[in-house]
Each structure stands twice: as C-alpha cells, then as structure tokens.
Coordinates of C-alpha atoms in Angstrom, one line a residue:
M1 CA -11.0 3.8 -118.8
R2 CA -12.1 2.7 -122.3
N3 CA -8.8 3.5 -123.6
N4 CA -7.1 1.1 -121.1
I5 CA -9.3 -1.8 -122.2
L6 CA -8.6 -1.2 -125.8
S7 CA -4.9 -1.0 -125.2
L8 CA -4.9 -4.3 -123.3
L9 CA -6.9 -6.0 -125.9
L10 CA -4.4 -4.7 -128.7
F11 CA -1.6 -6.0 -126.6
G12 CA -3.0 -9.3 -126.3
L13 CA -3.8 -9.6 -129.9
L14 CA -0.2 -8.4 -130.8
A15 CA 1.2 -11.1 -128.4
T16 CA -1.0 -13.8 -130.0
I17 CA 0.2 -13.0 -133.4
C18 CA 3.9 -13.0 -132.3
N19 CA 3.6 -16.4 -130.7
A20 CA 1.8 -17.7 -133.7
V21 CA 4.5 -16.8 -136.1
S22 CA 7.3 -17.8 -133.8
S23 CA 9.3 -20.6 -135.4
W24 CA 12.5 -22.6 -135.2
G25 CA 15.5 -22.3 -137.5
F26 CA 19.2 -22.1 -137.9
Q27 CA 22.0 -19.7 -139.1
D28 CA 25.7 -20.1 -139.9
A29 CA 25.3 -23.6 -141.1
S30 CA 27.8 -25.3 -143.2
I31 CA 28.5 -28.8 -144.5
S32 CA 31.9 -30.2 -145.4
I33 CA 33.2 -33.4 -146.4
H34 CA 36.7 -34.5 -145.2
S35 CA 38.6 -37.7 -146.7
K36 CA 41.4 -39.7 -145.5
E37 CA 42.4 -40.5 -149.1
P38 CA 45.8 -39.4 -150.1
G39 CA 46.3 -36.3 -152.2
V40 CA 43.3 -34.4 -150.8
D41 CA 44.4 -30.8 -149.5
R42 CA 44.2 -31.0 -145.7
G43 CA 41.6 -33.8 -145.9
L44 CA 38.8 -31.2 -147.1
K45 CA 37.2 -32.5 -150.3
E46 CA 34.0 -30.1 -150.4
K47 CA 32.4 -27.4 -148.3
E48 CA 29.0 -25.6 -148.8
N49 CA 26.9 -23.3 -146.9
I50 CA 23.4 -24.3 -146.0
L51 CA 20.7 -21.8 -146.2
V52 CA 17.0 -21.9 -144.8
N53 CA 14.6 -23.7 -146.9
Q54 CA 17.2 -23.4 -149.8
P55 CA 18.6 -27.1 -150.6
L56 CA 21.9 -27.5 -152.4
K57 CA 21.6 -27.6 -156.1
K58 CA 24.1 -30.4 -156.7
P59 CA 24.4 -33.6 -154.5
L60 CA 27.3 -34.2 -152.2
A61 CA 29.3 -37.3 -152.7
L62 CA 30.2 -39.4 -149.7
G63 CA 33.1 -41.9 -150.3
T64 CA 34.0 -45.0 -148.3
Q65 CA 36.7 -43.1 -146.5
D66 CA 35.0 -39.8 -146.0
T67 CA 33.4 -38.0 -143.1
L68 CA 30.4 -35.6 -143.6
K69 CA 30.5 -32.8 -141.0
I70 CA 27.7 -30.2 -140.5
L71 CA 28.0 -27.2 -138.1
L72 CA 25.0 -24.9 -137.6
T73 CA 23.5 -22.7 -134.7
T74 CA 19.7 -23.4 -134.0
T75 CA 17.7 -20.4 -133.5
E76 CA 14.1 -19.5 -132.2
D77 CA 12.7 -16.2 -133.7
G78 CA 16.3 -15.5 -134.9
K79 CA 17.9 -15.8 -131.4
P80 CA 20.3 -18.6 -130.7
K81 CA 18.6 -21.3 -128.7
R82 CA 19.0 -25.0 -127.9
P83 CA 15.9 -27.1 -128.9
H84 CA 14.7 -30.3 -127.8
Q85 CA 15.4 -32.2 -131.0
T86 CA 17.8 -31.5 -133.7
F87 CA 18.6 -34.2 -136.4
L88 CA 19.3 -35.1 -139.8
H89 CA 16.7 -37.1 -141.5
V90 CA 18.1 -39.3 -144.4
S91 CA 15.7 -41.2 -146.7
D92 CA 15.8 -43.3 -149.9
P93 CA 13.3 -42.1 -152.6
E94 CA 13.2 -45.5 -154.3
S95 CA 12.5 -48.0 -151.3
N96 CA 11.1 -45.2 -148.8
L97 CA 13.4 -46.4 -146.2
E98 CA 14.6 -43.7 -143.6
T99 CA 16.9 -43.1 -140.7
S100 CA 18.0 -40.0 -138.7
F101 CA 21.3 -38.9 -137.1
V102 CA 21.1 -36.6 -134.1
F103 CA 23.1 -33.4 -133.7
Q104 CA 25.2 -32.5 -130.5
V105 CA 23.8 -29.2 -129.5
K106 CA 25.2 -26.8 -126.8
E107 CA 23.2 -24.5 -124.6
S108 CA 24.3 -21.6 -127.0
G109 CA 22.6 -23.6 -130.0
K110 CA 25.8 -24.4 -131.7
G111 CA 25.3 -27.7 -133.1
T112 CA 27.6 -30.4 -134.6
L113 CA 27.0 -33.7 -136.7
Q114 CA 29.8 -36.2 -138.0
L115 CA 28.5 -38.6 -140.3
T116 CA 30.8 -41.5 -141.7
H117 CA 30.3 -44.0 -144.3
K118 CA 30.0 -47.0 -142.2
E119 CA 27.3 -45.3 -140.0
I120 CA 24.9 -45.4 -142.9
P121 CA 22.6 -48.4 -142.8
L122 CA 23.2 -51.2 -145.4
E123 CA 19.7 -50.7 -146.9
L124 CA 20.7 -47.2 -147.7
L125 CA 24.0 -47.7 -149.1
S126 CA 22.6 -50.1 -151.8
S127 CA 20.4 -47.2 -153.2
S128 CA 21.1 -46.4 -156.8
E129 CA 19.6 -42.7 -156.4
P130 CA 21.0 -40.1 -154.1
L131 CA 19.6 -39.8 -150.6
I132 CA 17.5 -37.1 -149.6
A133 CA 18.7 -35.2 -146.5
S134 CA 16.6 -33.0 -144.3
L135 CA 17.2 -30.9 -141.2
I136 CA 14.6 -31.2 -138.4
I137 CA 14.6 -28.7 -135.5
A138 CA 11.8 -28.9 -133.1
S139 CA 11.1 -28.4 -129.2
F140 CA 8.3 -27.9 -126.7
G141 CA 6.0 -25.0 -126.8
S142 CA 4.1 -23.2 -129.5
S143 CA 7.2 -22.4 -131.9
K144 CA 6.7 -23.9 -135.3
P145 CA 9.2 -26.8 -136.0
Y146 CA 11.6 -26.5 -138.9
N147 CA 11.5 -29.4 -141.4
S148 CA 13.2 -28.8 -144.8
H149 CA 15.1 -30.5 -147.6
A150 CA 18.7 -29.5 -147.1
F151 CA 20.6 -31.4 -149.7
D152 CA 21.0 -34.7 -151.5
L153 CA 23.7 -37.3 -150.7
S154 CA 25.3 -39.7 -153.1
I155 CA 26.8 -42.7 -151.5
A156 CA 29.9 -44.2 -153.1
V157 CA 30.6 -47.8 -152.9
D158 CA 34.1 -49.7 -153.1
P159 CA 33.7 -51.9 -156.2
S160 CA 36.6 -54.1 -154.8
S161 CA 34.4 -54.9 -151.6
P162 CA 30.7 -55.4 -152.7
L163 CA 28.0 -55.1 -150.3
P164 CA 26.6 -58.2 -148.5
P165 CA 23.3 -59.4 -149.6
L166 CA 20.2 -57.6 -147.9
D167 CA 18.0 -59.8 -145.8
K168 CA 14.2 -59.4 -146.3
P169 CA 12.9 -56.9 -143.9
L170 CA 10.6 -58.2 -141.2
R171 CA 7.1 -57.3 -141.9
Y172 CA 4.4 -57.3 -139.1
G173 CA 1.0 -58.7 -140.3
K174 CA -1.6 -61.4 -140.1
L175 CA -0.1 -64.8 -139.9
P176 CA -1.9 -68.1 -141.0
E177 CA -4.2 -69.9 -138.5
I178 CA -2.3 -72.4 -136.3
H179 CA -4.1 -75.7 -135.6
H180 CA -2.8 -77.2 -132.5
Q181 CA -2.9 -81.2 -132.5
F182 CA -2.5 -82.3 -128.9
K183 CA -1.4 -85.8 -128.2
P184 CA -4.3 -87.8 -126.7
D185 CA -4.1 -88.6 -123.0
P186 CA -2.7 -92.2 -122.2
T187 CA -5.6 -94.5 -121.3
N188 CA -3.3 -97.0 -119.5
P189 CA 0.2 -96.8 -117.9
P190 CA 3.1 -98.4 -119.6
I191 CA 3.0 -102.2 -119.5
I192 CA 6.3 -102.6 -117.8
I193 CA 5.0 -100.5 -114.8
T194 CA 1.7 -102.5 -114.7
L195 CA 3.4 -105.8 -114.6
A196 CA 5.8 -104.7 -112.0
F197 CA 3.2 -103.7 -109.6
T198 CA 1.0 -106.8 -110.3
A199 CA 4.0 -109.0 -109.5
A200 CA 4.5 -107.0 -106.4
V201 CA 0.8 -107.3 -105.1
L202 CA 0.9 -111.0 -106.1
A203 CA 4.2 -111.6 -104.1
A204 CA 2.6 -109.9 -101.0
L205 CA -0.4 -112.2 -100.8
P206 CA 1.8 -115.2 -99.7
A207 CA 3.6 -113.1 -97.3
L208 CA 0.4 -111.9 -95.8
L209 CA -0.7 -115.5 -95.3
I210 CA 2.6 -116.5 -93.6
M211 CA 2.4 -113.5 -91.3
W212 CA -1.2 -114.5 -90.3
V213 CA -0.1 -118.0 -89.4
K214 CA 2.9 -116.8 -87.5
L215 CA 0.8 -114.2 -85.5
G216 CA -1.7 -116.9 -84.8
A217 CA -4.7 -115.8 -86.7
N218 CA -7.8 -118.1 -86.0
L219 CA -10.5 -118.4 -88.7
N220 CA -12.6 -120.4 -86.2
H221 CA -13.7 -117.0 -84.8
L222 CA -15.1 -116.0 -88.0
S223 CA -18.6 -117.1 -87.6
K224 CA -18.6 -115.8 -84.0
A225 CA -17.5 -112.4 -85.1
F226 CA -20.2 -112.2 -87.9
R227 CA -22.9 -113.3 -85.3
T228 CA -21.8 -110.7 -82.7
S229 CA -21.3 -107.6 -85.2
P230 CA -22.5 -108.7 -88.5
V231 CA -23.1 -105.1 -89.9
S232 CA -19.7 -103.8 -89.1
H233 CA -17.7 -106.7 -90.4
A234 CA -19.7 -106.9 -93.5
M235 CA -19.4 -103.1 -94.4
F236 CA -15.8 -103.2 -93.5
F237 CA -15.0 -106.1 -95.6
G238 CA -17.4 -104.6 -98.4
S239 CA -15.6 -101.4 -98.3
I240 CA -12.2 -102.9 -98.7
V241 CA -13.6 -104.8 -101.8
A242 CA -15.3 -101.7 -103.1
L243 CA -12.0 -99.6 -102.8
E244 CA -10.2 -102.2 -105.0
G245 CA -13.0 -101.8 -107.4
I246 CA -12.5 -98.1 -107.5
F247 CA -8.8 -98.6 -108.1
F248 CA -9.7 -101.0 -111.1
L249 CA -12.2 -98.6 -112.5
Y250 CA -9.7 -95.6 -112.3
Y251 CA -7.1 -98.0 -113.9
T252 CA -9.3 -99.0 -116.8
H253 CA -11.3 -95.7 -117.7
W254 CA -12.3 -93.5 -114.9
K255 CA -10.8 -89.9 -114.5
L256 CA -9.2 -88.8 -111.3
F257 CA -12.1 -86.5 -110.2
Q258 CA -14.5 -89.4 -110.9
A259 CA -12.4 -91.7 -108.5
L260 CA -11.8 -89.2 -105.6
P261 CA -15.3 -88.6 -104.4
S262 CA -16.1 -92.5 -104.6
A263 CA -12.9 -93.3 -102.8
L264 CA -13.5 -90.7 -100.1
G265 CA -17.1 -92.0 -99.5
I266 CA -16.0 -95.5 -99.2
A267 CA -12.9 -94.5 -97.1
L268 CA -15.4 -92.9 -94.5
V269 CA -17.6 -96.2 -94.5
A270 CA -14.5 -98.3 -93.9
F271 CA -13.3 -95.9 -91.1
L272 CA -16.7 -96.1 -89.1
S273 CA -17.3 -99.8 -89.7
G274 CA -13.8 -100.7 -89.0
S275 CA -13.9 -99.1 -85.8
R276 CA -16.9 -101.0 -84.8
A277 CA -15.4 -104.1 -86.1
L278 CA -12.1 -103.6 -84.0
R279 CA -14.2 -102.9 -81.0
E280 CA -15.8 -106.4 -81.3
V281 CA -12.4 -108.0 -81.6
Q282 CA -11.1 -106.2 -78.6
Q283 CA -14.2 -107.7 -76.6
R284 CA -13.2 -111.2 -77.7
R285 CA -9.6 -110.6 -76.7
F286 CA -10.7 -109.4 -73.2
A287 CA -12.8 -112.5 -72.8
G288 CA -9.7 -114.7 -73.4
L289 CA -10.4 -115.8 -77.1
R290 CA -7.5 -115.8 -79.2

C-alpha cells in the first residue's frame, strides 16, 4: 500500500516537471528573399536557415521589388502542432516603433509568411538602422511561449522616389482645459416680431368695437350687472387684466416657470368668476333685457 502511494506521488511529480518544462518552438525554418529585378537567378537573391534562439549574424536586405518569405514548422515539445498565435514582430531600435505580421499556419504546424516592401509601414521604412525581427509562437495552456530575436532586416529605399514626409503621431494625453462661453439668453424678442404683434393687437381693438355695435351691445346694463352680481363681474374683469399683466411681466423679465403658475391661478379665477357672470347675463336675457 505504501509503495503504491509513493509511486503515485512520483508519477505526479514527474508529470508536473514535464508540464513545467514544455515549451513552444519551431523546426525546419528558412528565410529567403525573392526579387523581380532582372538578372537575378530564378528570382532568388538570398536564403538562410533559421535556428532556435540563434539569430542570423548578418542583416538581410529587402529591396523595393523584393519579397521576404519564411517557412517553418511550429512545435510543442518537439512535436509539430499548430499554436494559437504565430507572427513576426518587427521593431525599430531608434524610434521604438513596432508592428507584427501573422503567419499562415496549417493544422500540421507548417507555417508561411510572405512580406513585401510595400507592406512595411512608412514609419519603419524611414529608419536608418536595420530593423529587429523576432519570432513569437504562443498558445493556450501551460507551455512556455517562444519569443526570440531571429534576424535583422535592412530596408532599401529607392532614391528616385523619396518617401513622403511623416505626420506627427497622435499622442493621447491631458489636453488644456476648455472654458465654454455661452451666449446670454435673449431678454426680449426681435423688434420686428414685437412691432408686428403690437400692430395686430391694436388693429383688433377697432374690429372688436365694431362687432359689439353690430351685435347690439348695450352698455346701459353695466350698472345693473354690477348691482346683481358685483363680485363675479369684478373678479372676471380683474382676472382678464391680471392675465395681461402676467404677459407683460413675462415679456419684460419673468421666466417661463414664473409666469406659468401665476397664469394657471388667474385662469382658474377667470373660469369660476366668468361662469357666474355669464349666469347673470343669461338671467337678464330670459327676463327680456337686451
């Protein structure tokens, strides 16, 4: 029984050690540069083998008409396997700018990357130093990812077509404080609108008097109306004057929420007193007084 327990513990320890040292890598890796320039044998300018954790000793030159091609087989613990991520990381040692190019990897682990001169960002093309290229292979799980310098890449530029000027990169940071200056609220409406409505009101007064005369308005009953129902007539007339006063105050300096409560209160008084005043007028009409 004791021997079985010891065997299980040793087996678990060995499995833990094996999992701890497992890592990603590659094999059968090669890099070549193909050119469309005339005079190049079969288009192949240069070819080198890439070894694990051993960068190439001399930089590779990539011309304006060249294509860089990398072939490799990704492995996990020496066995071909497709990882989750495989890409070539290229950085500029002067400006610290960097970019990445993704490999096309099959289920068997065989990966390919083709990189042309025009695919390299303008910011990296203007570098005076060779770019640093690293291979990065990683995936889910406990296996250690691979990240190592593979080679240096020297970018050739056509002297007959200079590079366009570089724009200043956008930097995110604290901006100066913005002080908003809002336009003050208008205290009065435009003078043209004011004059137009004033003229309309003044023109309506003569029209109102003419209609009263045509309809047979009789001011002789005014004293009798006030004697019969003085409170209702007085309050109704006063509420009409008060409403006009509220409109004037709103026009001059009151705000909307100051005028609305007052107008609602006066309107209620006008409704109640007006109904009683109209009842008194109706009684006079029934009595035959016109």
